[in-house]
XYZ file of C-alpha atoms in Angstrom:
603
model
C 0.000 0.000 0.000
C 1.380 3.441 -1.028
C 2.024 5.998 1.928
C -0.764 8.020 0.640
C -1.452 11.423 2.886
C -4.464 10.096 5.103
C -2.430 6.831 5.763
C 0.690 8.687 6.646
C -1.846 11.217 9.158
C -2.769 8.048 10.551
C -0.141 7.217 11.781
C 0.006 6.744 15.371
C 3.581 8.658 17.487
C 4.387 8.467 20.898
C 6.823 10.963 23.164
C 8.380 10.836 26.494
C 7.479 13.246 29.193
C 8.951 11.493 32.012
C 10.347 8.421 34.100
C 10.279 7.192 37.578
C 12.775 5.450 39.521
C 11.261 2.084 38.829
C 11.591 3.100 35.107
C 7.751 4.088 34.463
C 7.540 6.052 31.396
C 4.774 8.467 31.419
C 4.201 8.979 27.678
C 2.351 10.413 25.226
C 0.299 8.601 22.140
C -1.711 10.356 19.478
C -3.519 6.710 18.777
C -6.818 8.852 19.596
C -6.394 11.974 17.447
C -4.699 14.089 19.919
C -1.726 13.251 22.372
C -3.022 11.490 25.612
C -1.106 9.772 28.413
C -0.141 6.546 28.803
C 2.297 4.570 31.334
C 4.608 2.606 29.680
C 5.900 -0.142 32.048
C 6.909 -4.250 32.148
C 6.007 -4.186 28.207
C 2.097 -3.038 29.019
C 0.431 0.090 28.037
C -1.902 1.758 30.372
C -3.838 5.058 28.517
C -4.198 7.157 31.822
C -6.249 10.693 30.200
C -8.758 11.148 27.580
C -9.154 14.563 27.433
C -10.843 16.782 24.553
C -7.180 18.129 23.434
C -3.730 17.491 23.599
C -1.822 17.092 27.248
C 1.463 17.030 28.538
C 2.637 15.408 32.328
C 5.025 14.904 34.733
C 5.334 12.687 37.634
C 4.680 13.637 41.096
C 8.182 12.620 42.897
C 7.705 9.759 45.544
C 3.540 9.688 44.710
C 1.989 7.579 42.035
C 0.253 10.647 40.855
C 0.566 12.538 37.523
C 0.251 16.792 36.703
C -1.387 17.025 33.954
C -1.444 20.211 31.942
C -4.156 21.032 29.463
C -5.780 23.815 27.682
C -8.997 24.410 25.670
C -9.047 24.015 21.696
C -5.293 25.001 21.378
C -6.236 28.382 23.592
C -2.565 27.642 24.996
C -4.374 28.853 28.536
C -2.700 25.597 30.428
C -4.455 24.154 33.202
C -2.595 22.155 35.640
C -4.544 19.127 37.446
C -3.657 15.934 39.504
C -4.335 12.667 38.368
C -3.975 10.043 40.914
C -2.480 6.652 39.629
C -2.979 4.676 43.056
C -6.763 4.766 42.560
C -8.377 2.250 40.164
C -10.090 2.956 37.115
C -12.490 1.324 34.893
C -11.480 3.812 32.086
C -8.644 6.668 31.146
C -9.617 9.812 33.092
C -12.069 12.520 31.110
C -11.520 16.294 32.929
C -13.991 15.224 35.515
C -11.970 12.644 36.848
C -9.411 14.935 37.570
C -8.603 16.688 40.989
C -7.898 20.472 40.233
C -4.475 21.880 41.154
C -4.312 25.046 39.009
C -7.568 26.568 37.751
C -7.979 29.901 35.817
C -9.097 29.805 32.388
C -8.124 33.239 31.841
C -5.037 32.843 32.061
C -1.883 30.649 31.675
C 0.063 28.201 33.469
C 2.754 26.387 32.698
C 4.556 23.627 34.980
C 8.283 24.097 34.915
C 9.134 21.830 37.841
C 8.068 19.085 39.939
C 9.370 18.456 43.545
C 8.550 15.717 45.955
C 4.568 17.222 47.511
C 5.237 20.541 45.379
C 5.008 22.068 41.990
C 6.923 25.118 40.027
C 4.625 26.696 37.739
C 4.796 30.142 35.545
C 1.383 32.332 35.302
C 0.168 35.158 33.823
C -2.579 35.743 36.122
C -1.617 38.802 37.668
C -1.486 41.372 35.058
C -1.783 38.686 31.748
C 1.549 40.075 30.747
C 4.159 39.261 33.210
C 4.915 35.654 34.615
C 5.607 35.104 38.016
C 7.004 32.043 39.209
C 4.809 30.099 42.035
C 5.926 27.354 44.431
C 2.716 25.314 45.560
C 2.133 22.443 47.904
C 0.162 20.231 46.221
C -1.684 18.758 49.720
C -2.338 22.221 51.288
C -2.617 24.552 48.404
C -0.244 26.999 50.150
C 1.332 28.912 47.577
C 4.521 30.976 47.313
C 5.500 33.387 44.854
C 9.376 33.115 44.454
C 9.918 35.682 41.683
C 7.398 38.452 40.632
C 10.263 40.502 38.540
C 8.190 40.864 35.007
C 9.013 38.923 31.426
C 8.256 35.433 30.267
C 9.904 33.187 32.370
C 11.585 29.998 30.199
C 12.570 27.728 32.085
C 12.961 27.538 36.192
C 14.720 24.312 38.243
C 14.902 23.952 41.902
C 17.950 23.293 43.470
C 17.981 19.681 45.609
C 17.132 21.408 49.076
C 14.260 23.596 47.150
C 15.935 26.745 48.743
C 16.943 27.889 45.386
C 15.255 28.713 42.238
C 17.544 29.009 38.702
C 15.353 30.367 36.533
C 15.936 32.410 32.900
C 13.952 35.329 31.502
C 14.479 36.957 27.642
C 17.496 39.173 28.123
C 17.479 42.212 25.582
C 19.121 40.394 22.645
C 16.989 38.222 20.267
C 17.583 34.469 20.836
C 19.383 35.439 24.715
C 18.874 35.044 27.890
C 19.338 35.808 31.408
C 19.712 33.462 34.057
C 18.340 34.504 37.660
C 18.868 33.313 41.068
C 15.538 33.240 43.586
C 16.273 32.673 47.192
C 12.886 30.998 48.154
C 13.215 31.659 51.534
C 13.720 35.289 51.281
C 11.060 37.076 48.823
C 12.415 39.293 46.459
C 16.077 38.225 46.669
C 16.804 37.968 43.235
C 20.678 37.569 41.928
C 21.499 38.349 38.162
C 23.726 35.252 37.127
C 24.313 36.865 33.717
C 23.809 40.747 32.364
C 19.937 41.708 30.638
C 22.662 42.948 27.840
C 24.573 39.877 26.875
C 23.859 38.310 23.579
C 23.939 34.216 24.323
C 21.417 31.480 25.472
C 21.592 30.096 29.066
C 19.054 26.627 28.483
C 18.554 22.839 30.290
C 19.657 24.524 34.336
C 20.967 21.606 36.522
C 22.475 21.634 40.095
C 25.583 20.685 41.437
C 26.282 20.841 45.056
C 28.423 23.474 44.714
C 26.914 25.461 41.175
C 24.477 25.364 38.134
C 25.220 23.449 34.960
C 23.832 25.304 31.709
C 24.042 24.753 28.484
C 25.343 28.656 26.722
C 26.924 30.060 24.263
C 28.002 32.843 26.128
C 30.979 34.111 24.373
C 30.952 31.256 22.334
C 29.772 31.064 18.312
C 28.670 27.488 19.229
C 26.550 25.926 22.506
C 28.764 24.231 24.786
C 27.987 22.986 28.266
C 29.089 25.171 31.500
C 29.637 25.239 35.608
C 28.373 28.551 36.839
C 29.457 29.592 40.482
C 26.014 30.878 41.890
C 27.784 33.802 44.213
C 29.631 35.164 41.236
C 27.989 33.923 37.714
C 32.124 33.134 36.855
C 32.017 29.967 34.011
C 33.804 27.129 33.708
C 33.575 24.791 30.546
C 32.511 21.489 30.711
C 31.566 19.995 27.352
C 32.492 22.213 24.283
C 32.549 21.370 20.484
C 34.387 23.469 17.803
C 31.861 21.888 15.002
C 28.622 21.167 16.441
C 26.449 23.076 18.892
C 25.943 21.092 22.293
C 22.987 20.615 25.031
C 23.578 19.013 28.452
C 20.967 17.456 30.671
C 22.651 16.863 34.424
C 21.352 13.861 36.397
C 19.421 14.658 39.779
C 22.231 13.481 41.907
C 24.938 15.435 39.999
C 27.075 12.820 38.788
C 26.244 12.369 34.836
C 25.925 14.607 31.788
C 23.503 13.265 29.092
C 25.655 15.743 26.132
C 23.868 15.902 22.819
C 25.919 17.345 19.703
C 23.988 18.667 16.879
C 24.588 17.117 13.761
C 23.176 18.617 10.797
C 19.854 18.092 12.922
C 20.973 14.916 13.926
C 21.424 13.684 17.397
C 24.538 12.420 18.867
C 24.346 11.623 22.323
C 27.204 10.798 25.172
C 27.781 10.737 28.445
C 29.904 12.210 30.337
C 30.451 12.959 33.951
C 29.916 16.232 35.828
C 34.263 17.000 35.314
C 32.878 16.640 31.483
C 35.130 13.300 31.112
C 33.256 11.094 28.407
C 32.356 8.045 29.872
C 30.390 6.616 27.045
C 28.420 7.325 23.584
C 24.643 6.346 23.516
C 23.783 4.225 20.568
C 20.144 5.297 19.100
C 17.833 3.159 16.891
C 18.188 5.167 13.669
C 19.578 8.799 12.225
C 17.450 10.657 13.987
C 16.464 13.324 16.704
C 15.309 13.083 20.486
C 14.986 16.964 21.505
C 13.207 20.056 20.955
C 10.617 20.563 19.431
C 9.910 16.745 20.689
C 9.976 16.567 24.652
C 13.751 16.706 25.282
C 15.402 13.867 27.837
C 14.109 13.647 31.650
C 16.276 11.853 34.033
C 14.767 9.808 36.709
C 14.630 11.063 40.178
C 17.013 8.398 41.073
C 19.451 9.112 37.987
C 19.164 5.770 37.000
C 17.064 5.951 33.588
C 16.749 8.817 31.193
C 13.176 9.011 29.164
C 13.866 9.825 25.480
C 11.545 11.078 22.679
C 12.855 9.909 19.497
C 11.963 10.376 16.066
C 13.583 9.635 12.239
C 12.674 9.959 8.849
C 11.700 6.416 8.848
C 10.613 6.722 12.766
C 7.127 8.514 13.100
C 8.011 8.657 17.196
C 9.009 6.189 19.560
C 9.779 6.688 23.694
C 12.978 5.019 24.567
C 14.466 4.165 28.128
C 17.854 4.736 28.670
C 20.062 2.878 31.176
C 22.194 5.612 32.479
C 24.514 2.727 33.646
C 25.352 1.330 30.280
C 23.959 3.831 27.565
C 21.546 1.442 26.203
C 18.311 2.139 24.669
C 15.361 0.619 24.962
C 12.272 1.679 22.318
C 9.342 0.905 24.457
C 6.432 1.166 21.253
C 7.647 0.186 18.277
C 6.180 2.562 15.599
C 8.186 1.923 12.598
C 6.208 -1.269 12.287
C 3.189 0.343 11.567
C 4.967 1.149 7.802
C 5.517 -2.354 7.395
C 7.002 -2.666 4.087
C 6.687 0.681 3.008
C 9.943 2.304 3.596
C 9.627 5.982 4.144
C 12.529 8.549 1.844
C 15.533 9.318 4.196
C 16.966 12.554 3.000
C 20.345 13.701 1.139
C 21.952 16.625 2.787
C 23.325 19.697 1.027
C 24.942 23.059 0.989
C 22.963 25.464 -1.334
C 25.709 28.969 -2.258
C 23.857 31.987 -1.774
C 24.487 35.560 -2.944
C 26.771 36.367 -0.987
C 29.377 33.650 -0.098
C 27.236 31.704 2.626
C 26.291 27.862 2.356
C 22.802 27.335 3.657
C 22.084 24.310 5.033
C 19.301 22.413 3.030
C 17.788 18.286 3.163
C 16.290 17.645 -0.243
C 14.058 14.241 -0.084
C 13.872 12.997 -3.493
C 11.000 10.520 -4.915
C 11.641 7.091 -6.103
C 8.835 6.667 -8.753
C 8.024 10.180 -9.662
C 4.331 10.296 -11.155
C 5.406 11.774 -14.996
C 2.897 15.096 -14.214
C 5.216 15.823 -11.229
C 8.259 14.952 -12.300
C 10.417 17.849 -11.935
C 8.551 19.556 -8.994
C 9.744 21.229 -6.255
C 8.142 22.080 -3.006
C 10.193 24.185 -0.581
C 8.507 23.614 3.336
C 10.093 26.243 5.887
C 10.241 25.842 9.576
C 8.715 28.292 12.323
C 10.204 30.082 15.175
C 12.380 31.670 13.062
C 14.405 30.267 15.925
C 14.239 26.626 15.424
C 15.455 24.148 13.221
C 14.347 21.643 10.398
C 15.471 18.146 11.895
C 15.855 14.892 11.067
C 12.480 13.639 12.592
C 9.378 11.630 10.913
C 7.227 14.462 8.728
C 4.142 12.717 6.987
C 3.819 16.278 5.033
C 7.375 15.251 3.532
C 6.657 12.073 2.787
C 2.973 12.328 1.091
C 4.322 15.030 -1.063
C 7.432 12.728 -2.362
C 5.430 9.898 -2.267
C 3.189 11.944 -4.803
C 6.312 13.024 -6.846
C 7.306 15.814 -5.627
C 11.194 17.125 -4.668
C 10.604 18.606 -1.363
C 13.479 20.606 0.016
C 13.677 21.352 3.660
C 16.282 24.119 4.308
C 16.938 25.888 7.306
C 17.667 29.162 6.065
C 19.139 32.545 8.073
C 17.574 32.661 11.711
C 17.316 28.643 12.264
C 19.067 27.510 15.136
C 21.659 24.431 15.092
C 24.374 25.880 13.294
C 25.923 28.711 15.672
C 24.740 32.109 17.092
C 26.047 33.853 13.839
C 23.588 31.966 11.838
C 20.931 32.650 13.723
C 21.248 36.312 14.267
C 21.750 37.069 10.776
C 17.836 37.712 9.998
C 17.337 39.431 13.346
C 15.508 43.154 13.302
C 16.468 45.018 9.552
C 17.862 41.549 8.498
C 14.481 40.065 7.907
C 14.095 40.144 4.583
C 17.587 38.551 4.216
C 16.208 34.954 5.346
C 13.648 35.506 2.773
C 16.487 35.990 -0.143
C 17.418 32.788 0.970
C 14.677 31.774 -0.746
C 15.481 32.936 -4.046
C 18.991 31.388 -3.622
C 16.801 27.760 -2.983
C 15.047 28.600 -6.301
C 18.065 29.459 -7.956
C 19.547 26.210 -7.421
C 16.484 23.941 -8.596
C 17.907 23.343 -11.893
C 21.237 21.991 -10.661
C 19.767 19.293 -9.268
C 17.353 18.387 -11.805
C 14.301 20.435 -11.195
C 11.718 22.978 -12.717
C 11.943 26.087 -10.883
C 8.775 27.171 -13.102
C 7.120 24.492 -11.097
C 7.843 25.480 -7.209
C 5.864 25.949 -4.746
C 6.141 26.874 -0.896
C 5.157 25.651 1.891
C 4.981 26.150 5.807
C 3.726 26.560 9.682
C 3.792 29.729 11.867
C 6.885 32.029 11.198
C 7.034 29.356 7.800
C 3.618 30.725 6.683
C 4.968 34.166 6.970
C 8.039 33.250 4.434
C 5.393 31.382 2.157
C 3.620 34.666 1.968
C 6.682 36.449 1.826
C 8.340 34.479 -0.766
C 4.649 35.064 -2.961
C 4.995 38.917 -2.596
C 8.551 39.657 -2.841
C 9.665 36.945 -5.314
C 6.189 36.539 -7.203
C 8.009 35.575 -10.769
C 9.911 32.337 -8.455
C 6.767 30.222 -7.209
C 3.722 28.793 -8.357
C 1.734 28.249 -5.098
C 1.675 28.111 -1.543
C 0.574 26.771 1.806
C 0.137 29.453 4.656
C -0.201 27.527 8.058
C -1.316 29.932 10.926
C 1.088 31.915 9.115
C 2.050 35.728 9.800
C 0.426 38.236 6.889
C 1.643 41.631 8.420
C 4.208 42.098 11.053
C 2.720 45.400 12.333
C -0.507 43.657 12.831
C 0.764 40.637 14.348
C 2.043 41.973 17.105
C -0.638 44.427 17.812
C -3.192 42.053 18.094
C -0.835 38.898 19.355
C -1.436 38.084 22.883
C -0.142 40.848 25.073
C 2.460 38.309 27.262
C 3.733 37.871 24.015
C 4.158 41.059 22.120
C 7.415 42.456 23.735
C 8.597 38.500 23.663
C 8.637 38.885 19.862
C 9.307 42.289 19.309
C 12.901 41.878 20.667
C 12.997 39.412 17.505
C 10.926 41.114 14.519
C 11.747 45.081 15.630
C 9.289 47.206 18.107
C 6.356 48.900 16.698
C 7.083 51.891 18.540
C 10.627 52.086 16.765
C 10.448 50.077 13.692
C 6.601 50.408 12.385
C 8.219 51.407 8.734
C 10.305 48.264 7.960
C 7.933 46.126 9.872
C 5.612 47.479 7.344
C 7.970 47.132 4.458
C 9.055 43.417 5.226
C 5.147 42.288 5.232
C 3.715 40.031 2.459
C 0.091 42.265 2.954
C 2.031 45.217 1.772
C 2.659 43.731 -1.665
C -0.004 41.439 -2.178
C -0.905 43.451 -5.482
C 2.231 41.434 -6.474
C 1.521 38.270 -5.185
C 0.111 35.942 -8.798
C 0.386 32.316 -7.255
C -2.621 30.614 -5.699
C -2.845 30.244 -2.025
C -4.276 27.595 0.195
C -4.378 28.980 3.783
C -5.293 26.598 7.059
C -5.567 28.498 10.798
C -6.847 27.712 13.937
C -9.691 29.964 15.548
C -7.923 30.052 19.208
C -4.801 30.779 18.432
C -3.034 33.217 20.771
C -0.116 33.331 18.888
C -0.721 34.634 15.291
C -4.336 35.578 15.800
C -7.158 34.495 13.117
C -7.262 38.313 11.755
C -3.614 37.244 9.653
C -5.380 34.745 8.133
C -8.343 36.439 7.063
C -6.522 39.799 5.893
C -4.323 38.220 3.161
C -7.141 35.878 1.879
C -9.567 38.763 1.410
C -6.803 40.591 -0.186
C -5.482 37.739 -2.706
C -9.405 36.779 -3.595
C -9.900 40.902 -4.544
C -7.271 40.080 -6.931
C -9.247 37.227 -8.563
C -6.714 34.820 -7.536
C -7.437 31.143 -5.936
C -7.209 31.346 -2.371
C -8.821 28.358 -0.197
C -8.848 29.547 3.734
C -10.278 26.172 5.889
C -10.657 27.713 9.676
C -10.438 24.868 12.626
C -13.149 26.103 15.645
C -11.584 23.761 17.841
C -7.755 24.565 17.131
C -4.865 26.933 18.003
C -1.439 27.438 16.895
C -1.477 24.896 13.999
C -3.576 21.679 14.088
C -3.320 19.448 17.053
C -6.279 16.780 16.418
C -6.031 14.232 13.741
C -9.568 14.611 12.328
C -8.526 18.577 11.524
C -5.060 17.052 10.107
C -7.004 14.683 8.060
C -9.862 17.492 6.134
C -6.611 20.314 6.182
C -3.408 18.437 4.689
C -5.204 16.182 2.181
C -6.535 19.235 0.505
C -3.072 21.166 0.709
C -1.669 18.282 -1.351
C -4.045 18.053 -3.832
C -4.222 21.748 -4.128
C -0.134 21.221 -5.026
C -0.764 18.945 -7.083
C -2.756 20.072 -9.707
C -0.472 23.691 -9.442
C 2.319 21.580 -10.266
C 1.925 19.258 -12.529
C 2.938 19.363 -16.423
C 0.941 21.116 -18.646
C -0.279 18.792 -21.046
């Protein structure tokens, strides 16, 4: 059987969230349309939620309880609750069956820590811009507010005695920030680790007895892995790499490094100990990727196991269980069988010259029966963020389209992550437009390897639907069609009508209204859509707090006045792309048709 589109949709993936010291996986399996939990343990698999939408969990240390968070139709307002896992049940728990922890539907809350009886959570509640950072006991309710300083807190982790709280806030740089140090027991005693002016990431906090471990590039082109004396902020390397950018994940108890080096989006994982000395490499299943945007690695409390979500182009998802002992991985589902004999396309990997001297990083799946109307065709699919990366993970998108016939090409142009702090700066504030050259450069080299760059097309999600649209107005003579996905139409609208904890979040990337209105203006597809002359097939969710509905809309109106093809499918039930199978399975099937017959030969 061909891996047709719905077949490919169907697909079921699982992730890891986290692992107990028995080696429980609490996972997550999109067998019912959206991703539910399920305990993976002594080969049995025991669906815990059944929720409307997608969830995410962690483990309760030393309780055989689970907090789940959840929101409403992709609303992104997360909802914390406690699911207890020592009480029998006839059936996976519906919202009803869970106890409430968190509950606010206004606003946001997002779990960034579990302790043993207590929870770390961010929330917006108390202005709906700023985050604080709240300590609660989960049998009392008592809460504590350890840091109320303003910003979008990232990421927070407690240090072993729970006196401490690392946590990071966006420092003033795109793609930066600063790492903070909360006394718990003294309100408001907040220590600046790092300067709000520095340009470099401080990610994946861990405690040492005697420091933090962080993964920065801090004066550094490339991510390495760092000790950080909490009194001073002074940095000592660990891990570095002078090819590859690096993440660390530290064990509870201090004594391992889980080091992954970034391989042309491919993971390579080692361990090492907390000097840095390798001790071992970790052997995955396939060529593939186990972090962001999957789940990245959790350690056990105990620091024997590590929970891995892992994906390939020939993976759709699997959760693994490491031994931290030995380095051995287990996959605990199995997904790849599902494909049986159909063997999905693994991609080459090039380096596409652009204008100006740079090589831009690019996978190019190719088809291996190409139907004779396709033959030839190209279809470019651009990543969101713009800080994040095209990986090497499963993409049933990618493989219905080459399936089809298509070429699809999967760069990650200026502005990805993966490949160093220069590359990712180089589209920040007046740059924009320079990651959308990139495109051109793609187009440019179609012909060398054999395709029709009259017969290209565009495709992608989020910040990727804002470079479909841009790629359609600024280079209209380049590209036959596109897909917008909850895509970005103007970047002066966007972030007036974006959620408000999010607009000065993303203005330290795109350029502030208040001092860059004019080239915001300038660098947005809705300016030039009287040059836009493709078709345009255009998919958004209805909740989504992100790039609000309105972006949507505005460009489809505007293309249609033109008496151009534009199909716009709106999800009620959705958010910030499309989370629930039977919305995957009206949206995508159309998309690719809607390529198809843009880009096949004219007879």
């Amino acid at each position: 059987m061909a891996l047709d589109i719905v077949r490919l949709l169907e697909l079921t993936s699982w992730r890891a969230f986290d692992v107990s010291a028995t080696g429980r996986v609490l996972a997550g399996s999109d067998e019912s349309g959206s991703t539910q939990l399920v305990e993976l343990a002594d080969g049995e698999q025991t669906p815990l939620t059944a929720l409307p939408g997608a969830v995410t969990g962690r483990y309760l240390p030393g309780e055989r309880a689970v907090v789940v968070q959840h929101d409403t139709n992709g609303n992104e307002r997360g909802q914390l609750s406690l699911l207890r896992l020592d009480q029998p049940r006839a059936r996976p728990a519906q919202l009803r069956d869970l106890e409430p922890l968190v509950r606010d539907p206004e606003h946001v809350h997002r779990l960034l820590d579990v302790m043993p009886g207590r929870i770390v959570y961010a929330t917006n509640r108390r202005n709906g811009v700023d985050f604080d950072v709240v300590i609660r006991n989960v049998a009392t309710g008592n809460e504590q507010v350890a840091y109320g300083g303003g910003g979008m807190v990232m990421e927070a982790a407690a240090s072993r005695d729970g006196r401490h709280l690392a946590l990071t806030v966006p420092a003033d740089p795109p793609m930066s920030d600063q790492l903070l140090l909360v006394d718990t027991t003294a309100p408001g005693n907040v220590l600046a680790l790092t300067g709000r002016d520095v340009p470099a990431r401080h990610v994946q906090l861990g405690w040492l007895p005697d420091g933090l471990v962080v993964t920065t590039n801090a004066d550094r082109d490339l991510t390495g892995i760092a000790h950080l004396d909490p009194r001073t902020g002074a940095r000592r390397w660990l891990v570095t790499s002078d090819e590859h950018d690096l993440t660390g994940w530290l064990s509870p108890d201090g004594s391992t490094l889980l080091v992954q080096a970034n391989e042309d989006g491919a993971s390579r994982l080692a361990l090492h100990d907390a000097t840095g000395y390798l001790l071992r490499a970790v052997q995955l299943p396939a060529d593939g990727w186990c972090a962001f945007p999957l789940p990245t690695p959790v350690w056990s409390p105990d620091s024997r196991f590590v929970a891995l979500s892992f994906s390939a182009a020939t993976v759709p998802g699997d959760a693994l269980l490491m031994n931290a002992a030995t380095g051995e991985c287990e996959s605990l589902t199995g997904s790849a069988e599902q494909l049986r004999r159909q063997r999905p396309v693994e991609p080459s990997t090039h380096r596409v010259p652009t204008r100006d001297g740079e090589k831009l990083p690019c996978f190019v799946y190719s088809p291996r029966e190409a139907d004779p109307r396709l033959a030839g065709s190209a279809v470019l699919i651009i990543h969101g963020g713009p800080e994040s990366q095209s990986v090497r993970t499963f993409n049933p998108i990618v493989q219905a389209l080459v399936a089809q016939g298509h070429t699809v090409l999967v760069p990650n142009v200026r502005g990805s992550t993966g490949y160093g702090k220069r590359w990712y700066s180089a589209d920040d504030g007046r740059n924009r437009l320079e990651s959308v050259t990139d495109l051109g450069d793609l187009h440019d080299w179609l012909p060398s390897i054999g395709l029709d760059p009259k017969r290209a097309a565009l495709w992608g999600g989020s910040y990727g639907g804002y470079m479909v649209l841009a790629g359609l107005a600024f280079q209209p003579e380049r590209w036959a069609a596109g897909v917008d996905i909850v895509g970005i139409s103007s970047l002066v609208t966007f972030l007036e009508r974006t959620a408000a904890y999010r607009r000065a979040h993303r203005e330290r990337e795109y350029g502030s209204l208040a001092a860059d209105a004019e080239f915001l203006r300038k660098a947005s597809p809705l300016t030039e859509v009287a040059s836009i002359t493709a078709p345009l097939f255009v998919l958004h969710g209805a909740n989504d707090p992100r790039v609000p509905l309105s972006e949507a809309e505005q460009i489809a109106a505007a293309v249609r006045a033109k008496g151009l093809e534009c199909e716009l499918r709106v999800y009620d039930d959705e958010g910030h792309g499309l989370a629930k199978r039977a919305n995957r399975l009206d949206a995508y099937p159309g998309a690719v048709a809607f390529l198809a017959r843009h880009l096949a030969k004219q007879a």
